[in-house]
Every structure is written in C-alpha cells, then in structure tokens.
Short mmCIF file of C-alpha atoms and ligand atoms in Angstrom, two decimals:
data_model
loop_
_atom_site.label_atom_id
_atom_site.label_comp_id
_atom_site.label_asym_id
_atom_site.label_seq_id
_atom_site.Cartn_x
_atom_site.Cartn_y
_atom_site.Cartn_z
CA MET A 14 92.97 118.31 125.33
CA LYS A 15 92.24 117.99 129.01
CA GLU A 16 94.28 120.23 131.28
CA ASN A 17 95.53 117.33 133.41
CA ASN A 18 97.19 115.81 130.37
CA ARG A 19 99.52 118.76 130.12
CA ILE A 20 102.89 119.15 131.69
CA SER A 21 105.33 121.98 131.47
CA LYS A 22 108.59 121.33 129.74
CA THR A 23 111.89 123.04 130.08
CA GLU A 24 114.28 123.45 127.18
CA ASP A 25 116.33 120.36 128.02
CA GLN A 26 113.18 118.23 128.14
CA ARG A 27 112.28 119.41 124.71
CA PRO A 28 111.34 116.43 122.57
CA LYS A 29 113.43 116.04 119.48
CA THR A 30 110.91 115.59 116.74
CA ARG A 31 112.63 114.17 113.72
CA ILE A 32 111.55 115.29 110.29
CA GLY A 33 112.05 112.93 107.42
CA LEU A 34 110.91 111.61 104.13
CA GLY A 35 109.22 108.53 102.73
CA PHE A 36 111.99 106.88 100.73
CA ARG A 37 111.25 106.56 97.01
CA GLU A 38 113.79 105.42 94.43
CA PRO A 39 113.88 108.70 92.45
CA PHE A 40 115.05 110.45 95.65
CA ARG A 41 117.99 108.13 96.20
CA ALA A 42 120.90 110.29 95.06
CA ASP A 43 119.49 113.50 96.56
CA ILE A 44 118.81 111.84 99.88
CA PHE A 45 122.45 110.87 100.25
CA LEU A 46 123.60 114.30 99.09
CA ASN A 47 121.41 115.95 101.72
CA GLN A 48 121.84 113.53 104.56
CA ASP A 49 122.34 116.31 107.10
CA LYS A 50 118.88 117.75 106.36
CA ILE A 51 116.88 114.52 106.68
CA ASP A 52 116.57 113.09 110.18
CA PHE A 53 115.06 109.76 109.26
CA LEU A 54 113.43 107.80 106.46
CA GLU A 55 110.28 105.78 106.26
CA ILE A 56 110.66 102.74 104.04
CA THR A 57 107.75 100.92 102.44
CA THR A 58 108.32 97.33 103.53
CA ASP A 59 106.55 95.94 100.50
CA HIS A 60 109.29 97.25 98.22
CA TYR A 61 111.74 94.88 99.92
CA LEU A 62 109.66 91.71 100.10
CA ASP A 63 110.79 88.94 97.76
CA ALA A 64 113.10 91.59 96.38
CA LYS A 65 116.03 91.42 94.00
CA PRO A 66 119.51 91.52 95.57
CA GLU A 67 119.89 95.18 94.49
CA LYS A 68 116.92 96.20 96.64
CA ILE A 69 118.29 94.37 99.65
CA GLU A 70 121.62 96.15 99.12
CA GLU A 71 119.70 99.42 98.95
CA LEU A 72 118.01 98.66 102.27
CA LYS A 73 121.38 97.89 103.88
CA LEU A 74 122.80 101.15 102.55
CA LEU A 75 119.84 103.17 103.80
CA LYS A 76 120.13 101.51 107.18
CA GLU A 77 123.81 102.42 107.42
CA HIS A 78 123.09 106.09 106.81
CA PHE A 79 119.67 106.85 108.31
CA PRO A 80 117.39 105.80 111.12
CA LEU A 81 114.59 103.89 109.36
CA VAL A 82 110.97 103.18 110.21
CA PRO A 83 109.17 100.48 108.22
CA HIS A 84 105.68 101.19 106.91
CA SER A 85 103.70 98.24 105.56
CA LEU A 86 100.69 98.28 103.27
CA GLU A 87 99.02 94.90 103.36
CA LEU A 88 98.73 93.61 106.90
CA SER A 89 95.03 94.23 106.30
CA LEU A 90 94.38 94.68 110.00
CA GLY A 91 90.66 95.10 109.38
CA SER A 92 90.23 91.80 107.52
CA ALA A 93 87.67 89.66 109.30
CA GLU A 94 89.27 86.57 107.73
CA GLY A 95 92.41 87.27 109.75
CA ILE A 96 96.06 88.05 109.16
CA ASP A 97 98.02 86.60 106.26
CA GLU A 98 100.68 84.71 108.20
CA ASP A 99 103.15 84.60 105.31
CA TYR A 100 102.98 88.34 104.82
CA LEU A 101 103.32 88.94 108.55
CA GLU A 102 106.39 86.72 108.61
CA LYS A 103 107.99 88.73 105.81
CA ILE A 104 107.24 92.03 107.53
CA ALA A 105 108.68 90.61 110.75
CA GLU A 106 111.92 89.78 108.94
CA ILE A 107 112.23 93.31 107.59
CA VAL A 108 111.47 94.85 110.99
CA GLU A 109 113.98 92.54 112.66
CA PHE A 110 116.60 93.55 110.13
CA VAL A 111 115.92 97.29 110.40
CA LYS A 112 115.54 97.29 114.21
CA PRO A 113 113.42 100.46 114.16
CA GLU A 114 112.01 102.48 117.03
CA TRP A 115 108.55 101.65 115.66
CA PHE A 116 106.79 100.38 112.55
CA SER A 117 103.36 101.08 111.12
CA ASP A 118 100.44 99.96 108.98
CA HIS A 119 96.93 101.24 108.27
CA LEU A 120 93.46 101.12 109.77
CA CYS A 121 91.81 99.40 106.85
CA PHE A 122 91.38 96.12 105.04
CA THR A 123 93.06 95.34 101.73
CA ARG A 124 91.89 91.80 100.97
CA SER A 125 89.05 89.39 101.50
CA GLY A 126 87.98 86.07 100.06
CA GLY A 127 91.06 85.76 97.86
CA VAL A 128 90.58 89.21 96.31
CA LYS A 129 93.26 91.82 96.80
CA ILE A 130 91.66 95.22 96.65
CA GLY A 131 94.89 96.93 95.66
CA HIS A 132 94.54 99.81 98.07
CA LEU A 133 93.41 100.76 101.55
CA ALA A 134 89.69 100.22 102.02
CA PRO A 135 87.72 101.51 105.02
CA VAL A 136 85.71 99.40 107.45
CA PRO A 137 82.46 100.27 109.20
CA TYR A 138 83.11 101.66 112.66
CA THR A 139 81.32 98.97 114.63
CA ASP A 140 82.02 96.82 117.67
CA GLU A 141 82.51 93.86 115.34
CA SER A 142 85.18 95.70 113.32
CA LEU A 143 86.85 96.72 116.55
CA LYS A 144 87.07 93.08 117.65
CA VAL A 145 88.56 92.11 114.29
CA PHE A 146 91.25 94.80 114.55
CA VAL A 147 92.05 93.90 118.14
CA ARG A 148 92.44 90.23 117.24
CA ASN A 149 94.63 90.92 114.19
CA ILE A 150 96.78 93.51 115.92
CA SER A 151 97.41 91.20 118.84
CA LYS A 152 98.73 88.64 116.35
CA VAL A 153 101.07 91.22 114.87
CA LYS A 154 102.28 92.30 118.30
CA LYS A 155 102.85 88.71 119.31
CA ARG A 156 105.14 88.16 116.33
CA ILE A 157 106.90 91.55 116.20
CA SER A 158 108.14 93.13 119.38
CA ALA A 159 108.90 96.62 118.03
CA PRO A 160 106.22 99.20 118.93
CA PHE A 161 103.39 99.19 116.40
CA ILE A 162 101.60 102.35 115.34
CA LEU A 163 98.40 102.64 113.31
CA GLU A 164 97.60 105.13 110.58
CA ASN A 165 94.26 106.75 109.77
CA ILE A 166 93.35 106.45 106.08
CA THR A 167 91.29 108.57 103.70
CA TYR A 168 87.96 107.15 102.62
CA LEU A 169 85.78 108.08 99.71
CA MET A 170 82.76 106.26 101.09
CA GLN A 171 81.09 105.93 104.45
CA PHE A 172 79.17 103.05 105.97
CA PRO A 173 75.75 104.01 107.29
CA SER A 174 76.04 100.89 109.48
CA SER A 175 78.84 102.52 111.50
CA GLN A 176 77.95 102.73 115.18
CA MET A 177 80.47 105.40 116.16
CA ARG A 178 82.58 108.22 114.77
CA GLU A 179 86.00 107.40 113.35
CA SER A 180 87.68 109.29 116.17
CA VAL A 181 85.83 107.27 118.81
CA PHE A 182 86.62 104.03 117.00
CA ILE A 183 90.32 104.92 116.82
CA SER A 184 90.40 105.90 120.49
CA LYS A 185 88.85 102.62 121.59
CA LEU A 186 91.19 100.68 119.33
CA LEU A 187 94.34 102.41 120.55
CA ASP A 188 93.24 101.86 124.12
CA GLU A 189 92.44 98.21 123.66
CA THR A 190 95.59 97.39 121.70
CA ASP A 191 97.95 99.78 123.49
CA CYS A 192 99.28 100.89 120.11
CA GLY A 193 100.59 104.28 119.09
CA MET A 194 99.12 106.32 116.29
CA LEU A 195 100.54 107.48 113.00
CA LEU A 196 98.36 110.50 112.40
CA ASP A 197 98.22 111.42 108.74
CA VAL A 198 97.22 115.08 108.94
CA THR A 199 96.49 115.23 105.21
CA ASN A 200 94.15 112.24 105.43
CA LEU A 201 92.43 113.82 108.41
CA TYR A 202 91.93 117.14 106.63
CA ILE A 203 90.70 115.45 103.43
CA ASN A 204 88.13 113.32 105.28
CA ALA A 205 86.97 116.30 107.32
CA ARG A 206 86.39 118.38 104.19
CA ASN A 207 84.85 115.59 102.11
CA PHE A 208 82.45 114.48 104.82
CA GLY A 209 81.87 117.77 106.58
CA PHE A 210 83.25 117.25 110.06
CA ASP A 211 85.55 119.39 112.16
CA TRP A 212 89.12 118.10 112.24
CA ARG A 213 89.70 119.95 115.52
CA ARG A 214 86.93 117.91 117.13
CA PHE A 215 88.59 114.76 115.79
CA LEU A 216 91.80 115.84 117.54
CA ASP A 217 89.84 116.52 120.73
CA GLU A 218 88.48 112.99 120.65
CA ILE A 219 91.57 110.90 120.00
CA PRO A 220 94.22 110.18 122.65
CA LEU A 221 96.85 112.62 121.43
CA GLU A 222 99.37 111.25 123.88
CA ARG A 223 99.45 108.16 121.68
CA VAL A 224 100.39 110.02 118.51
CA VAL A 225 103.95 109.06 117.70
CA GLN A 226 104.42 110.08 114.10
CA LEU A 227 102.77 112.25 111.47
CA HIS A 228 102.42 111.96 107.72
CA PHE A 229 101.98 115.12 105.70
CA VAL A 230 101.79 115.92 101.98
CA GLY A 231 99.64 118.12 99.75
CA LEU A 232 96.05 117.24 98.95
CA HIS A 233 94.68 117.00 95.44
CA LYS A 234 91.43 118.53 94.25
CA HIS A 235 89.24 116.45 91.93
CA LYS A 236 86.00 118.22 91.05
CA ASN A 237 84.38 118.89 94.44
CA LEU A 238 86.33 116.19 96.24
CA LEU A 239 89.72 116.16 97.90
CA ILE A 240 91.98 113.21 97.25
CA ASP A 241 95.16 111.84 98.81
CA ALA A 242 97.17 111.65 95.60
CA HIS A 243 100.51 112.23 97.39
CA ALA A 244 101.43 114.29 94.35
CA ASP A 245 101.20 117.90 95.51
CA LYS A 246 103.10 120.37 97.62
CA THR A 247 101.78 120.66 101.17
CA GLN A 248 99.22 123.47 101.24
CA ASN A 249 98.59 126.01 104.01
CA GLU A 250 95.43 124.28 105.21
CA ILE A 251 97.45 121.10 105.81
CA TRP A 252 100.17 123.08 107.60
CA ASP A 253 97.38 124.47 109.84
CA VAL A 254 96.43 120.94 110.93
CA PHE A 255 100.10 120.04 111.27
CA GLY A 256 100.68 123.11 113.46
CA GLU A 257 97.68 122.33 115.64
CA VAL A 258 98.82 118.75 116.17
CA VAL A 259 102.40 119.65 117.06
CA LYS A 260 101.04 122.25 119.45
CA ARG A 261 99.04 119.57 121.22
CA CYS A 262 101.36 116.57 121.42
CA ASP A 263 104.89 115.29 121.69
CA LEU A 264 105.88 113.66 118.46
CA LYS A 265 108.75 111.38 117.72
CA GLY A 266 108.72 112.19 114.05
CA ALA A 267 106.97 113.49 110.94
CA ILE A 268 107.34 112.14 107.43
CA LEU A 269 106.71 113.89 104.14
CA GLU A 270 104.88 111.28 102.10
CA ARG A 271 105.34 112.19 98.45
CA ASP A 272 104.73 109.41 95.92
CA GLU A 273 104.04 111.07 92.59
CA ASN A 274 104.79 114.10 90.47
CA PHE A 275 108.20 114.51 92.06
CA PRO A 276 109.42 118.11 92.20
CA PRO A 277 113.07 119.24 92.23
CA PHE A 278 114.57 117.98 95.47
CA ASN A 279 115.10 121.45 96.91
CA GLU A 280 111.29 121.77 97.09
CA ILE A 281 111.18 118.59 99.16
CA LEU A 282 113.86 120.02 101.43
CA GLU A 283 111.89 123.26 101.76
CA GLU A 284 108.86 121.33 102.96
CA ILE A 285 110.98 119.45 105.48
CA GLU A 286 112.36 122.79 106.64
CA THR A 287 108.86 124.26 106.94
CA ALA A 288 107.82 121.33 109.13
CA ARG A 289 110.92 121.81 111.25
CA ASN A 290 110.21 125.53 111.66
CA ILE A 291 106.59 124.95 112.64
CA ILE A 292 107.71 122.51 115.32
CA SER A 293 110.38 124.89 116.66
CA ASN A 294 107.95 127.81 116.70
CA GLU A 295 105.17 125.81 118.30
CA PHE A 296 107.49 124.64 121.05
CA GLU A 297 108.30 128.16 122.17
CA GLY A 298 106.09 128.67 125.22
CA THR A 299 103.71 125.81 124.52
CA ALA A 300 103.18 122.95 126.94
CA LYS A 301 102.23 119.56 125.59
CA PRO A 302 100.69 116.30 126.78
CA VAL A 303 102.97 113.49 127.80
CA GLY A 304 103.71 111.08 124.97
CA ALA A 305 102.80 107.66 126.26
CA ALA A 306 102.74 105.05 123.57
CA LEU A 307 106.47 104.79 123.04
CA HIS A 308 107.75 106.19 126.31
CA GLY A 309 106.36 103.59 128.65
CA MET B 267 76.43 90.53 111.42
CA SER B 268 79.18 88.78 109.56
CA LEU B 269 81.87 91.19 108.60
CA LYS B 270 83.79 88.46 106.82
CA GLU B 271 81.05 87.75 104.26
CA GLN B 272 80.40 91.46 103.86
CA GLN B 273 84.07 92.09 103.16
CA ASN B 274 84.11 89.23 100.64
CA LEU B 275 81.35 90.97 98.72
CA LEU B 276 82.82 94.47 99.16
CA ALA B 277 86.23 93.37 97.89
CA ARG B 278 84.53 92.06 94.75
CA LEU B 279 82.36 95.15 94.35
CA TYR B 280 85.43 97.38 94.58
CA THR B 281 87.28 95.47 91.88
CA ASP B 282 84.60 94.25 89.47
CA SER B 283 82.37 96.82 87.79
CA ASP B 284 80.11 94.17 86.23
CA LEU B 285 79.33 92.69 89.62
CA ARG B 286 78.77 96.19 91.00
CA GLU B 287 76.16 96.84 88.35
CA LYS B 288 74.47 93.51 88.98
CA PHE B 289 74.50 94.08 92.74
CA PHE B 290 72.79 97.44 92.53
CA ALA B 291 70.21 95.96 90.11
CA GLU B 292 69.55 92.81 92.19
CA PRO B 293 71.17 93.19 95.61
CA ASP B 294 69.41 90.23 97.21
CA LYS B 295 70.39 87.79 94.49
CA ILE B 296 74.08 88.73 94.61
CA GLY B 297 74.05 89.12 98.40
CA PHE B 298 72.65 85.61 98.92
CA ASP B 299 75.34 84.23 96.60
CA PHE B 300 77.84 85.69 99.06
CA ASN B 301 76.03 84.11 102.03
CA LEU B 302 74.79 87.41 103.40
CA THR B 303 71.59 87.79 105.35
CA ARG B 304 68.95 90.30 104.27
CA ARG B 305 70.12 92.68 106.96
CA GLU B 306 73.76 92.44 105.91
CA ILE B 307 72.76 93.05 102.30
CA ALA B 308 70.72 96.07 103.36
CA GLU B 309 73.76 97.52 105.13
CA ILE B 310 75.75 97.40 101.92
CA VAL B 311 72.83 98.72 99.86
CA GLU B 312 72.71 101.71 102.24
CA ILE B 313 76.17 102.79 101.08
CA ALA B 314 75.66 105.61 98.61
CA PRO B 315 76.14 103.96 95.18
CA GLN B 316 77.94 107.02 93.86
CA GLU B 317 80.41 106.83 96.78
CA LEU B 318 81.03 103.14 96.17
CA ASP B 319 81.43 103.74 92.46
CA PHE B 320 83.79 106.62 92.98
CA PHE B 321 85.93 104.60 95.37
CA ALA B 322 86.04 101.66 92.95
CA GLU B 323 86.92 103.98 90.08
CA SER B 324 89.71 105.56 92.12
CA LEU B 325 91.08 102.06 92.76
CA PHE B 326 90.94 101.26 89.06
CA TRP B 327 92.78 104.43 88.04
CA LYS B 328 95.41 103.99 90.73
CA ARG B 329 95.99 100.47 89.49
CA LEU B 330 96.22 101.62 85.88
CA ARG B 331 98.63 104.46 86.73
CA GLU B 332 100.94 102.10 88.59
CA ALA B 333 100.91 99.40 85.92
CA GLU B 334 101.53 101.85 83.08
CA LYS B 335 104.87 102.86 84.61
CA PHE B 336 106.24 99.44 83.67
CA ILE B 337 104.93 99.43 80.08
CA PRO B 338 105.32 102.97 78.73
CA LEU B 339 105.74 101.86 75.11
CA THR B 340 102.67 99.65 75.14
CA VAL B 341 100.66 102.49 76.69
CA LYS B 342 101.96 104.86 74.02
CA ILE B 343 101.15 102.62 71.10
CA LEU B 344 97.67 101.78 72.40
CA GLY B 345 96.91 105.46 72.96
CA CYS B 346 93.29 106.06 73.96
CA ASP B 347 92.56 102.32 73.67
CA PHE B 348 94.73 101.66 76.70
CA PRO B 349 92.24 102.59 79.51
CA PRO B 350 89.31 100.54 78.11
CA LEU B 351 91.59 97.59 77.43
CA PHE B 352 93.09 97.83 80.90
CA ARG B 353 89.57 97.97 82.33
CA GLN B 354 88.62 94.78 80.48
CA PHE B 355 91.80 93.17 81.74
CA SER B 356 91.30 94.35 85.32
CA GLN B 357 88.00 92.42 85.53
CA THR B 358 89.78 89.22 84.65
CA PHE B 359 92.89 89.39 86.81
CA ASN B 360 93.60 90.07 90.48
CA PRO B 361 97.31 90.28 91.29
CA GLN B 362 98.25 88.26 94.36
CA THR B 363 101.92 88.98 95.01
CA VAL B 364 103.55 91.94 96.77
CA ARG B 365 104.74 93.15 93.37
CA LYS B 366 101.19 93.62 92.23
CA HIS B 367 101.84 96.45 89.76
CA LEU B 368 104.61 94.59 88.00
CA GLU B 369 102.38 91.52 87.91
CA ASP B 370 99.56 93.63 86.45
CA ALA B 371 101.84 95.03 83.73
CA LEU B 372 103.11 91.60 82.79
CA GLU B 373 99.67 90.01 82.72
CA PHE B 374 98.21 92.92 80.78
CA CYS B 375 100.78 92.34 78.03
CA ARG B 376 99.79 88.66 78.01
CA PHE B 377 96.11 89.62 77.96
CA LEU B 378 96.71 91.78 74.86
CA GLN B 379 97.98 88.77 72.95
CA LYS B 380 94.43 87.38 73.09
CA GLY B 381 92.70 90.59 72.08
CA GLU B 382 92.16 92.55 68.93
CA VAL B 383 94.94 95.08 68.81
CA SER B 384 97.24 95.85 65.90
CA GLU B 385 100.09 93.49 65.13
CA ILE B 386 102.59 96.24 65.83
CA ALA B 387 101.02 96.87 69.26
CA LEU B 388 101.21 93.14 69.94
CA ASN B 389 104.91 93.22 69.11
CA VAL B 390 105.56 96.20 71.36
CA ALA B 391 103.65 94.53 74.23
CA LEU B 392 105.58 91.31 73.71
CA PHE B 393 108.83 93.27 73.75
CA GLU B 394 107.95 94.98 77.05
CA ARG B 395 106.63 91.80 78.59
CA THR B 396 109.93 90.04 77.86
CA LYS B 397 111.83 93.02 79.22
CA ILE B 398 109.78 92.91 82.47
CA GLU B 399 110.44 89.18 82.79
CA PHE B 400 114.15 89.84 82.41
CA PHE B 401 114.57 92.88 84.67
CA GLY B 402 111.65 92.43 87.04
CA TYR B 403 112.06 88.75 87.76
CA GLY B 404 115.85 88.49 87.68
CA LYS B 405 116.15 86.21 84.65
CA ARG B 406 119.62 85.78 83.19
CA LEU B 407 118.33 85.30 79.66
CA ALA B 408 115.12 86.44 77.98
CA PHE B 409 114.18 86.76 74.33
CA CYS B 410 111.16 87.19 72.12
CA LYS B 411 110.41 86.76 68.45
CA LEU B 412 109.17 89.95 66.80
CA ALA B 413 107.50 90.23 63.41
CA PHE B 414 108.47 93.88 62.89
CA GLU B 415 111.58 95.99 63.17
CA ILE B 416 110.38 97.99 66.16
CA GLU B 417 113.58 99.94 66.80
CA PRO B 418 112.28 103.16 65.12
CA PHE B 419 109.26 103.04 67.46
CA LEU B 420 111.51 102.47 70.47
CA ALA B 421 113.67 105.40 69.41
CA ASP B 422 111.03 108.05 68.70
CA ASN B 423 107.59 106.38 68.87
CA ARG B 424 107.27 106.36 65.08
CA THR B 425 104.84 103.71 63.86
CA GLU B 426 104.74 104.62 60.15
CA ASN B 427 106.66 102.46 57.73
CA LEU B 428 107.82 99.92 60.28
CA LYS B 429 109.27 97.12 58.23
CA ARG B 430 107.97 93.62 58.56
CA LYS B 431 110.98 91.54 59.45
CA GLN B 432 111.46 88.64 61.83
CA LYS B 433 113.90 89.38 64.61
CA PHE B 434 114.71 88.17 68.08
CA ALA B 435 115.09 90.76 70.85
CA VAL B 436 117.50 89.33 73.41
CA TRP B 437 118.48 90.32 76.95
CA ILE B 438 121.31 88.51 78.64
CA LYS B 439 123.08 88.95 81.95
CA LEU B 440 126.76 88.02 82.09
CA GLY B 441 128.18 88.54 85.55
CA ASN B 442 126.98 92.00 86.56
CA LYS B 443 126.64 93.26 82.99
CA THR B 444 123.43 93.29 81.01
CA ARG B 445 123.41 93.15 77.22
CA HIS B 446 120.49 93.79 74.91
CA PHE B 447 120.64 93.10 71.19
CA TYR B 448 118.65 91.88 68.16
CA ILE B 449 119.40 88.93 65.93
FE1 LIG C 139 99.87 108.39 105.04
#
C-alpha cells in the first residue's frame, strides 16, 4: 500500500467494523438467541425470490432485528449476453425492501445461451470481459441506487487467453465502475495456493481503499487442491490473510460464510469473536488507508 | 473475439459431459456449431482439459449435493445407483428458476419414472415428488397413488417385506395446519 494512502486515526475515528454471519435457516433460532453477538447478517437474495409467504415473513423478522446486506448469486455480471432484466428487477425489489448500506454479487458469469451453469464460473481477464462487466454493472447501478460491491470468486481453471492478472482486472473494473469490493479472503487464499501466486502481491495490486466487506470461512482440501466448500472452520492460514487485510484497510464489515456441515452454534460464535479480536488487535497502533467506496 | 459465443459453448461444456468429450475429440466441429472462429476455438482448447473437467465435475457434485437434500428417501433407496442416475438426468435437464435445486429434485423424481429402477424406488420417488410439490410449491392439496405400503421404509428405511397394497398418500392444508395421511 502506498504511503500517501495512509492516514493516522485517533480512537474516536476508529472505524466500527461489524462482524456478522451469512444467514442460513439452520441458524435461525441461535441467531435470535445470540443477537448481541452478531452485528449484522448477510442474506442470500435468491432465497427470497418468488418465495413462500413464510420466507417473506422471515425476511421481515430478520430486518426488524438485524442490519442486513443482500448478496445475490445470479446477476451474472460477466455474461456477454447481458443482464437478465427480470432477475435484476427481483433483486431490486429485495434491496429496496431491505434498504441496506450496500449489496453484492460476484465477478463471474452463471448463464449463457439459455444454459444456467448452476454456480459461479470465471471469465478470461481480457479487455472484452472488462467491457462486458462495465456494461452490465452500469445497468445494475442504474436500477438499484444502493452501493454495489463485487466479490472475487474461486476458480478451478484458468484461461490462457487472459491478458492480465486477476488483481489488475479487478482494479481496472473497480475504477471504471466506481464499485466497492467484497474481498473473500478464503477465495483469495485458495486461488493463490492452487495457482501458485502470492496473495500479498494480489493485495498490493488491488485498490484496498475500495474494500468494504470481507467473507471468511475455512477452506477444504481435496487431494492436492483447495476448495471453497464453505464447510470447514476457518484455519490459521485464512486468519493470516484476514489479519493482513484488516491491517491494511478500513472495513465496514466481515461475514462468516458457512453453508455446510454446520457445527454447534458456539463454534460459529467463537469464529465471530476471533474475527472481532483480530480487528481490535490490528487497530492498536496501525494506520490504515481511507475507505473510499462507501464514504464518498 | 466474441465472448458471447465462447460463453455459450463454455456453459454447455461445464454442464454436459458428452459434449465435453466430443469437443476435446473434435474441437473444430463443435466450435463451428457454436459459431466460433478458429481462433476462438483455439482459446478454449488451450484451457487445460483436466482443469475444465475438474471444474465441471465440481459443478455436478455441488448440484447433486443440493438436490439430494430435498429427496433423502429416494437417495437412500437408490444407494450407489443415485450418482450415476443423477448424472444421466443432469445431462437432460437444466433448471431455469431461482429455486434450481428444488426444481432439480422434482425433475429427478420425474426422470426416474422413465428409467429402470425398482418398483419400490419408483414409489418412494413418487412419494417425495408429491411431497415437494405440496411443501415446495405451496399447494393446498397433493396426493399420489402408491403400489406398496411404504410406511416401514419411511420409518426405518426397511425395504424387506414391504407389502404390495394400493394406497393414496395425501397432504392437505387447512388454514395454517398441514395434515398428512394414507387412504
Ligand atoms: Fe464468498
């Protein structure tokens, strides 16, 4: 991080980084029982689209008790065929209902030519892909006024046709779209290990002042590959990346993103507490860059 | 370069193992079918096949793991036949709604009705399919005609000595209350 991006902060300027949890149904009762330990929740928008009345009631209840940030899965911002207007409209309705500080989706494509891939697929890092993202994101921003932040995904394959590194691609994209970033530190670590690059260099190359929120969760080992199964306890190597990121930037929030293999809830709370402690410890005596994406 | 045509092909390669095999055997033939130029085809060929395969496989297993949550009894009764059957099914169906996993589970149960699985498995799949239609799609009434008494299987997964007997499994919603019974 360049020196001129740093400012000193006094205690009363200390950013309040909220630590929260991705809401999943099995957590419901425990979340309400432990409301004082969870600063905010991330909801998966897709769980509330065309939903039964019970789910809508659930969303209302969550909204009454927690600050919420919506996280969508299928905007398919990297689709060269463009944005699915119907889906965008539905996301817009959820965001308008929740009135969040920000909402997010992923740097990927999930459909093309009538085929839904079913998960987040990478794009080649080329000028053409960049144009596609810029065009699609501008459509989203035109329809939804809440700040939009973009998440880095894991990929199990690389495109030799890429013209730039992922970090450079993301930097250009954030600059051109004026979006914030949802930095998934687990995804970053997994990609760095699977494809042999230095995650610290990645951090050096992205505009950290645009990082608004983090995702963290444990990685999963499958033979000689690391996978984002969202099913494991956060390991020390992920906490290292987490610590480095919080040292370098002002965050609005961090979300534990556990989807599978749910442990007893006290283990979830312990991880939230660990994240909170890392942030408190890192703040002591450490200056950070100015957060820009959501502060301007 | 046309990213759109490339993505059309990639989306198919990720979700269709037969097409993947054909593409790596005859990339030009498949690529031209997708309106790609030689150069665009070459860019996809350059992707390490084992990386592409691994990604596609990870998508398949994710899809299977999500769908199986909705049909635990069908998965149980099919045992080790479930993954190959789900693979066959996955080549034929691409869910289009936001509730893709529910849609997958429902369609898989329908798909089984056409295949060669045991009559008891067909009954269990029909039972779960009707249950999904009732709970997942907010029906007020759903029922199915079963050829076996499947209650012992529902209770403790026992498949031996299930009696052949015609019954209707019924789900009904009255006000806020749900009732489930057999007649
Ligand atoms: Fe994430």
